[in-house]
CSV table of C-alpha atoms and ligand atoms in Angstrom, one decimal:
chain,number,residue,atom,x,y,z
A,1,MET,CA,99.4,141.9,80.1
A,2,HIS,CA,97.3,141.5,83.3
A,3,LEU,CA,99.4,141.0,86.4
A,4,PRO,CA,97.6,140.0,89.6
A,5,ASP,CA,98.1,142.4,92.5
A,6,PHE,CA,99.8,139.9,94.9
A,7,GLU,CA,100.2,142.4,97.7
A,8,GLU,CA,96.4,143.1,97.7
A,9,MET,CA,95.7,139.3,97.6
A,10,ARG,CA,98.1,138.8,100.5
A,11,THR,CA,96.4,141.5,102.6
A,12,ARG,CA,93.0,140.0,101.9
A,13,MET,CA,94.2,136.4,102.8
A,14,VAL,CA,95.6,137.6,106.1
A,15,SER,CA,92.4,139.3,107.2
A,16,SER,CA,89.9,136.8,105.8
A,17,GLN,CA,91.7,133.5,106.3
A,18,LEU,CA,93.9,134.2,109.4
A,19,ALA,CA,92.7,137.1,111.6
A,20,ASN,CA,89.0,136.3,111.0
A,21,ARG,CA,89.6,132.6,111.6
A,22,GLY,CA,91.2,132.5,115.0
A,23,ILE,CA,94.9,133.3,114.4
A,24,ARG,CA,95.7,135.6,117.3
A,25,ASP,CA,99.5,136.0,117.5
A,26,GLN,CA,100.2,139.3,115.8
A,27,ARG,CA,103.8,138.2,115.1
A,28,VAL,CA,102.5,135.3,113.1
A,29,ILE,CA,100.0,137.5,111.3
A,30,ASP,CA,102.8,140.0,110.4
A,31,ALA,CA,105.1,137.2,109.2
A,32,MET,CA,102.4,135.9,106.9
A,33,ALA,CA,101.7,139.4,105.7
A,34,LYS,CA,105.3,139.8,104.6
A,35,VAL,CA,106.2,136.5,102.9
A,36,PRO,CA,105.3,136.5,99.1
A,37,ARG,CA,103.6,133.1,98.8
A,38,GLU,CA,103.6,133.5,95.0
A,39,LEU,CA,107.4,133.0,95.0
A,40,PHE,CA,106.9,129.5,96.3
A,41,VAL,CA,104.1,128.1,94.2
A,42,PRO,CA,104.6,126.8,90.7
A,43,GLU,CA,104.2,129.3,87.9
A,44,SER,CA,101.0,127.8,86.7
A,45,TYR,CA,99.4,128.2,90.1
A,46,ARG,CA,100.5,131.8,90.8
A,47,ASP,CA,97.0,133.2,90.4
A,48,LEU,CA,95.9,130.9,93.2
A,49,ALA,CA,98.8,131.7,95.5
A,50,TYR,CA,96.5,133.1,98.2
A,51,ALA,CA,93.6,130.8,97.8
A,52,ASP,CA,92.2,129.1,100.9
A,53,ARG,CA,93.5,125.6,99.9
A,54,PRO,CA,96.7,123.6,99.6
A,55,LEU,CA,98.4,123.8,96.2
A,56,PRO,CA,100.4,121.2,94.2
A,57,ILE,CA,104.2,121.6,94.1
A,58,ALA,CA,106.7,119.2,92.3
A,59,ALA,CA,106.9,115.5,92.9
A,60,GLU,CA,103.2,115.1,93.9
A,61,GLN,CA,103.7,117.1,97.1
A,62,THR,CA,101.7,120.0,98.4
A,63,ILE,CA,102.2,123.4,99.9
A,64,SER,CA,99.8,123.6,102.9
A,65,GLN,CA,96.8,126.0,103.0
A,66,PRO,CA,97.8,129.4,104.5
A,67,HIS,CA,95.6,128.9,107.6
A,68,VAL,CA,97.2,125.6,108.4
A,69,VAL,CA,100.7,127.1,108.1
A,70,ALA,CA,99.7,130.0,110.4
A,71,TYR,CA,98.0,127.7,112.9
A,72,MET,CA,100.9,125.3,113.2
A,73,ILE,CA,103.5,128.1,113.6
A,74,GLU,CA,101.3,129.9,116.1
A,75,ALA,CA,101.2,126.7,118.2
A,76,LEU,CA,105.0,126.6,118.4
A,77,ALA,CA,105.1,130.0,120.2
A,78,ILE,CA,108.4,130.9,118.6
A,79,GLU,CA,110.6,133.5,120.2
A,80,LYS,CA,113.0,135.9,118.5
A,81,GLN,CA,116.3,134.1,119.0
A,82,ALA,CA,114.8,130.6,118.5
A,83,LYS,CA,116.5,127.9,116.6
A,84,VAL,CA,113.9,126.0,114.6
A,85,LEU,CA,113.8,122.8,112.6
A,86,GLU,CA,111.4,122.1,109.8
A,87,VAL,CA,110.9,118.5,108.5
A,88,GLY,CA,109.4,118.6,105.0
A,89,ALA,CA,110.6,121.9,103.5
A,90,GLY,CA,108.6,121.3,100.3
A,91,SER,CA,108.6,124.7,98.5
A,92,GLY,CA,110.3,126.5,101.3
A,93,TYR,CA,107.3,128.7,102.1
A,94,ALA,CA,106.7,127.6,105.8
A,95,ALA,CA,110.5,127.9,106.4
A,96,ALA,CA,110.4,131.5,105.0
A,97,VAL,CA,107.5,132.4,107.4
A,98,LEU,CA,109.4,130.7,110.3
A,99,SER,CA,112.5,132.8,109.5
A,100,LYS,CA,110.5,136.0,110.1
A,101,LEU,CA,109.9,134.9,113.7
A,102,ALA,CA,113.0,133.0,114.6
A,103,GLY,CA,116.7,133.4,114.8
A,104,GLU,CA,117.7,130.5,112.5
A,105,VAL,CA,115.8,127.9,110.6
A,106,PHE,CA,117.0,124.5,109.5
A,107,ALA,CA,114.8,122.8,106.9
A,108,ILE,CA,115.1,119.2,105.7
A,109,GLU,CA,113.5,117.8,102.5
A,110,ARG,CA,113.7,114.1,101.4
A,111,ILE,CA,113.0,114.8,97.7
A,112,ASP,CA,116.1,116.2,96.1
A,113,GLU,CA,114.3,118.2,93.4
A,114,LEU,CA,112.2,119.9,96.1
A,115,ALA,CA,115.1,120.6,98.4
A,116,GLN,CA,116.8,122.4,95.4
A,117,HIS,CA,113.6,124.3,94.7
A,118,ALA,CA,113.2,125.3,98.3
A,119,ALA,CA,116.8,126.5,98.5
A,120,SER,CA,116.6,128.5,95.3
A,121,ASN,CA,113.2,130.0,96.3
A,122,LEU,CA,114.6,131.0,99.7
A,123,GLN,CA,117.7,132.5,98.1
A,124,ALA,CA,115.7,134.4,95.6
A,125,GLY,CA,113.5,135.9,98.4
A,126,GLY,CA,116.6,136.8,100.4
A,127,TYR,CA,115.9,134.4,103.4
A,128,MET,CA,119.5,134.2,104.5
A,129,THR,CA,118.7,132.6,107.9
A,130,VAL,CA,117.2,129.5,106.4
A,131,HIS,CA,119.4,126.5,105.7
A,132,VAL,CA,118.1,123.7,103.6
A,133,LYS,CA,119.3,120.1,103.5
A,134,HIS,CA,118.3,117.1,101.3
A,135,GLY,CA,117.8,114.1,103.5
A,136,ASP,CA,115.6,112.0,105.8
A,137,GLY,CA,114.1,114.4,108.3
A,138,THR,CA,112.8,111.7,110.6
A,139,LEU,CA,116.4,111.6,111.9
A,140,GLY,CA,116.4,115.3,112.5
A,141,TRP,CA,119.5,117.4,112.0
A,142,PRO,CA,121.6,116.5,115.0
A,143,GLU,CA,124.5,118.9,114.1
A,144,HIS,CA,122.4,121.9,115.0
A,145,ALA,CA,120.3,120.4,117.8
A,146,PRO,CA,118.8,121.1,120.3
A,147,TYR,CA,115.9,123.1,118.8
A,148,ASP,CA,113.4,125.5,120.5
A,149,ALA,CA,110.8,124.4,118.0
A,150,ILE,CA,110.3,121.6,115.5
A,151,LEU,CA,107.6,121.9,112.7
A,152,VAL,CA,106.8,118.6,111.0
A,153,SER,CA,105.1,119.3,107.7
A,154,ALA,CA,104.1,115.8,106.8
A,155,ALA,CA,102.1,113.2,108.6
A,156,ALA,CA,104.0,110.6,110.7
A,157,SER,CA,102.5,107.2,111.7
A,158,THR,CA,104.4,107.6,115.0
A,159,VAL,CA,106.4,110.6,116.3
A,160,PRO,CA,110.0,110.0,115.4
A,161,GLU,CA,112.1,109.5,118.6
A,162,ALA,CA,115.1,111.3,117.1
A,163,LEU,CA,113.0,114.5,116.8
A,164,LYS,CA,111.8,114.4,120.4
A,165,MET,CA,115.4,114.0,121.6
A,166,GLN,CA,116.5,117.0,119.5
A,167,LEU,CA,114.1,119.3,121.4
A,168,LYS,CA,115.4,121.7,124.1
A,169,THR,CA,113.8,121.4,127.5
A,170,GLY,CA,110.7,123.6,127.2
A,171,GLY,CA,110.8,123.3,123.4
A,172,LYS,CA,107.8,122.4,121.3
A,173,MET,CA,107.1,120.2,118.3
A,174,VAL,CA,104.0,120.3,116.2
A,175,VAL,CA,103.4,117.2,114.1
A,176,PRO,CA,100.5,115.6,112.2
A,177,VAL,CA,100.1,112.0,113.4
A,178,GLY,CA,98.1,109.3,111.7
A,179,SER,CA,98.8,106.7,109.0
A,180,ARG,CA,95.7,107.3,106.9
A,181,ILE,CA,95.0,110.6,105.3
A,182,SER,CA,91.5,110.6,106.7
A,183,ILE,CA,92.5,110.2,110.3
A,184,GLN,CA,95.3,112.5,111.3
A,185,GLN,CA,95.6,114.6,114.4
A,186,LEU,CA,97.8,117.6,114.8
A,187,ILE,CA,99.8,117.0,118.0
A,188,ARG,CA,101.8,119.4,120.1
A,189,ILE,CA,104.6,117.9,122.1
A,190,THR,CA,106.4,119.9,124.8
A,191,ARG,CA,109.6,118.6,126.3
A,192,LEU,CA,109.4,118.8,130.1
A,193,ASP,CA,112.8,117.5,131.0
A,194,GLU,CA,115.3,114.8,130.0
A,195,THR,CA,112.7,112.1,129.7
A,196,GLY,CA,109.3,113.7,130.1
A,197,PHE,CA,107.1,115.0,127.3
A,198,ALA,CA,103.6,116.5,127.4
A,199,GLU,CA,101.2,115.8,124.4
A,200,GLU,CA,98.2,117.8,123.4
A,201,GLU,CA,95.8,117.1,120.5
A,202,LEU,CA,95.2,120.4,118.6
A,203,ALA,CA,93.0,119.6,115.5
A,204,ALA,CA,92.1,117.2,112.8
A,205,VAL,CA,94.3,117.7,109.7
A,206,ARG,CA,95.2,116.2,106.3
A,207,PHE,CA,98.9,116.0,105.2
A,208,VAL,CA,101.0,114.0,102.7
A,209,PRO,CA,102.8,111.2,104.5
A,210,LEU,CA,106.2,111.5,106.2
A,211,ILE,CA,108.3,108.9,104.6
A,212,SER,CA,111.2,107.4,106.6
A,213,ASP,CA,114.0,106.0,104.6
A,214,GLU,CA,114.9,103.8,107.6
A,215,LYS,CA,112.1,101.2,107.1
B,1,SAH,N1,106.2,123.0,104.3
B,1,SAH,C1,106.1,122.8,102.9
B,1,SAH,C2,105.1,121.8,102.4
B,1,SAH,C3,105.5,120.4,102.8
B,1,SAH,S1,104.7,119.1,102.0
B,1,SAH,C4,105.9,124.2,102.2
B,1,SAH,O1,105.7,125.2,102.9
B,1,SAH,O2,105.9,124.2,101.0
B,1,SAH,C5,105.5,117.8,102.9
B,1,SAH,C6,106.9,117.6,102.5
B,1,SAH,O3,107.5,116.7,103.4
B,1,SAH,C7,107.0,117.0,101.1
B,1,SAH,O4,107.8,117.9,100.3
B,1,SAH,C8,107.7,115.7,101.3
B,1,SAH,O5,108.6,115.3,100.3
B,1,SAH,C9,108.4,115.9,102.6
B,1,SAH,N2,108.8,114.7,103.4
B,1,SAH,C10,108.1,113.6,103.6
B,1,SAH,N3,108.9,112.7,104.4
B,1,SAH,C11,110.0,113.4,104.7
B,1,SAH,C12,111.1,113.0,105.5
B,1,SAH,N4,111.3,111.8,106.1
B,1,SAH,N5,112.1,114.0,105.6
B,1,SAH,C13,112.1,115.2,105.0
B,1,SAH,N6,111.0,115.5,104.2
B,1,SAH,C14,110.0,114.7,104.1
């Protein structure tokens, strides 16, 4: 039986899609070079695990394209001991990459089936510093707050206030904002102090919607 050489595919992805396309942070590049993306994609898509595109996972959701994952994580400037929150764990892939850079990762997923997949993928890969919870991530995960960094992996119509309040001073959140799939901007929010936040527009993006159970 022919087995694809995933390690070779991963090395090629890192050089052609990341290093050659503007990802500069060596720690992010190293993290992406270590995490076996094939562990996180459905069996029928394994051959495409390192393709330059998003891939379907269960429940009509998607695992983002590798460059987008690297770009968002680079924008968070994560330090070694950082405590990180991810909203929209999906397959668990981005959380696995985050865990290579941070101290501890808390990941929330609103679709139970996916939360279970993410948890078992992460366990199978030995990612012991990632904790997955099923729930509405627009409320954050207050028990472990405040966070040094928050990655929102689904598009919000407005930035959830609870997430801003769970950032440390100096902490950063990266979040796609926009109600329609055709007009989303990736925003970086930095908490300046108790009430002050700085906002920067980073890039135009396309994400599945962040769905709040509140409304
Ligand atoms: N980061 C994931 C891909 C995420 S796709 C990976 O690496 O595989 C976006 C995910 O956000 C979907 O799984 C979707 O169910 C989830 N999502 C949408 N709204 C949410 C919410 N309010 N709280 C938590 N997860 C949410």
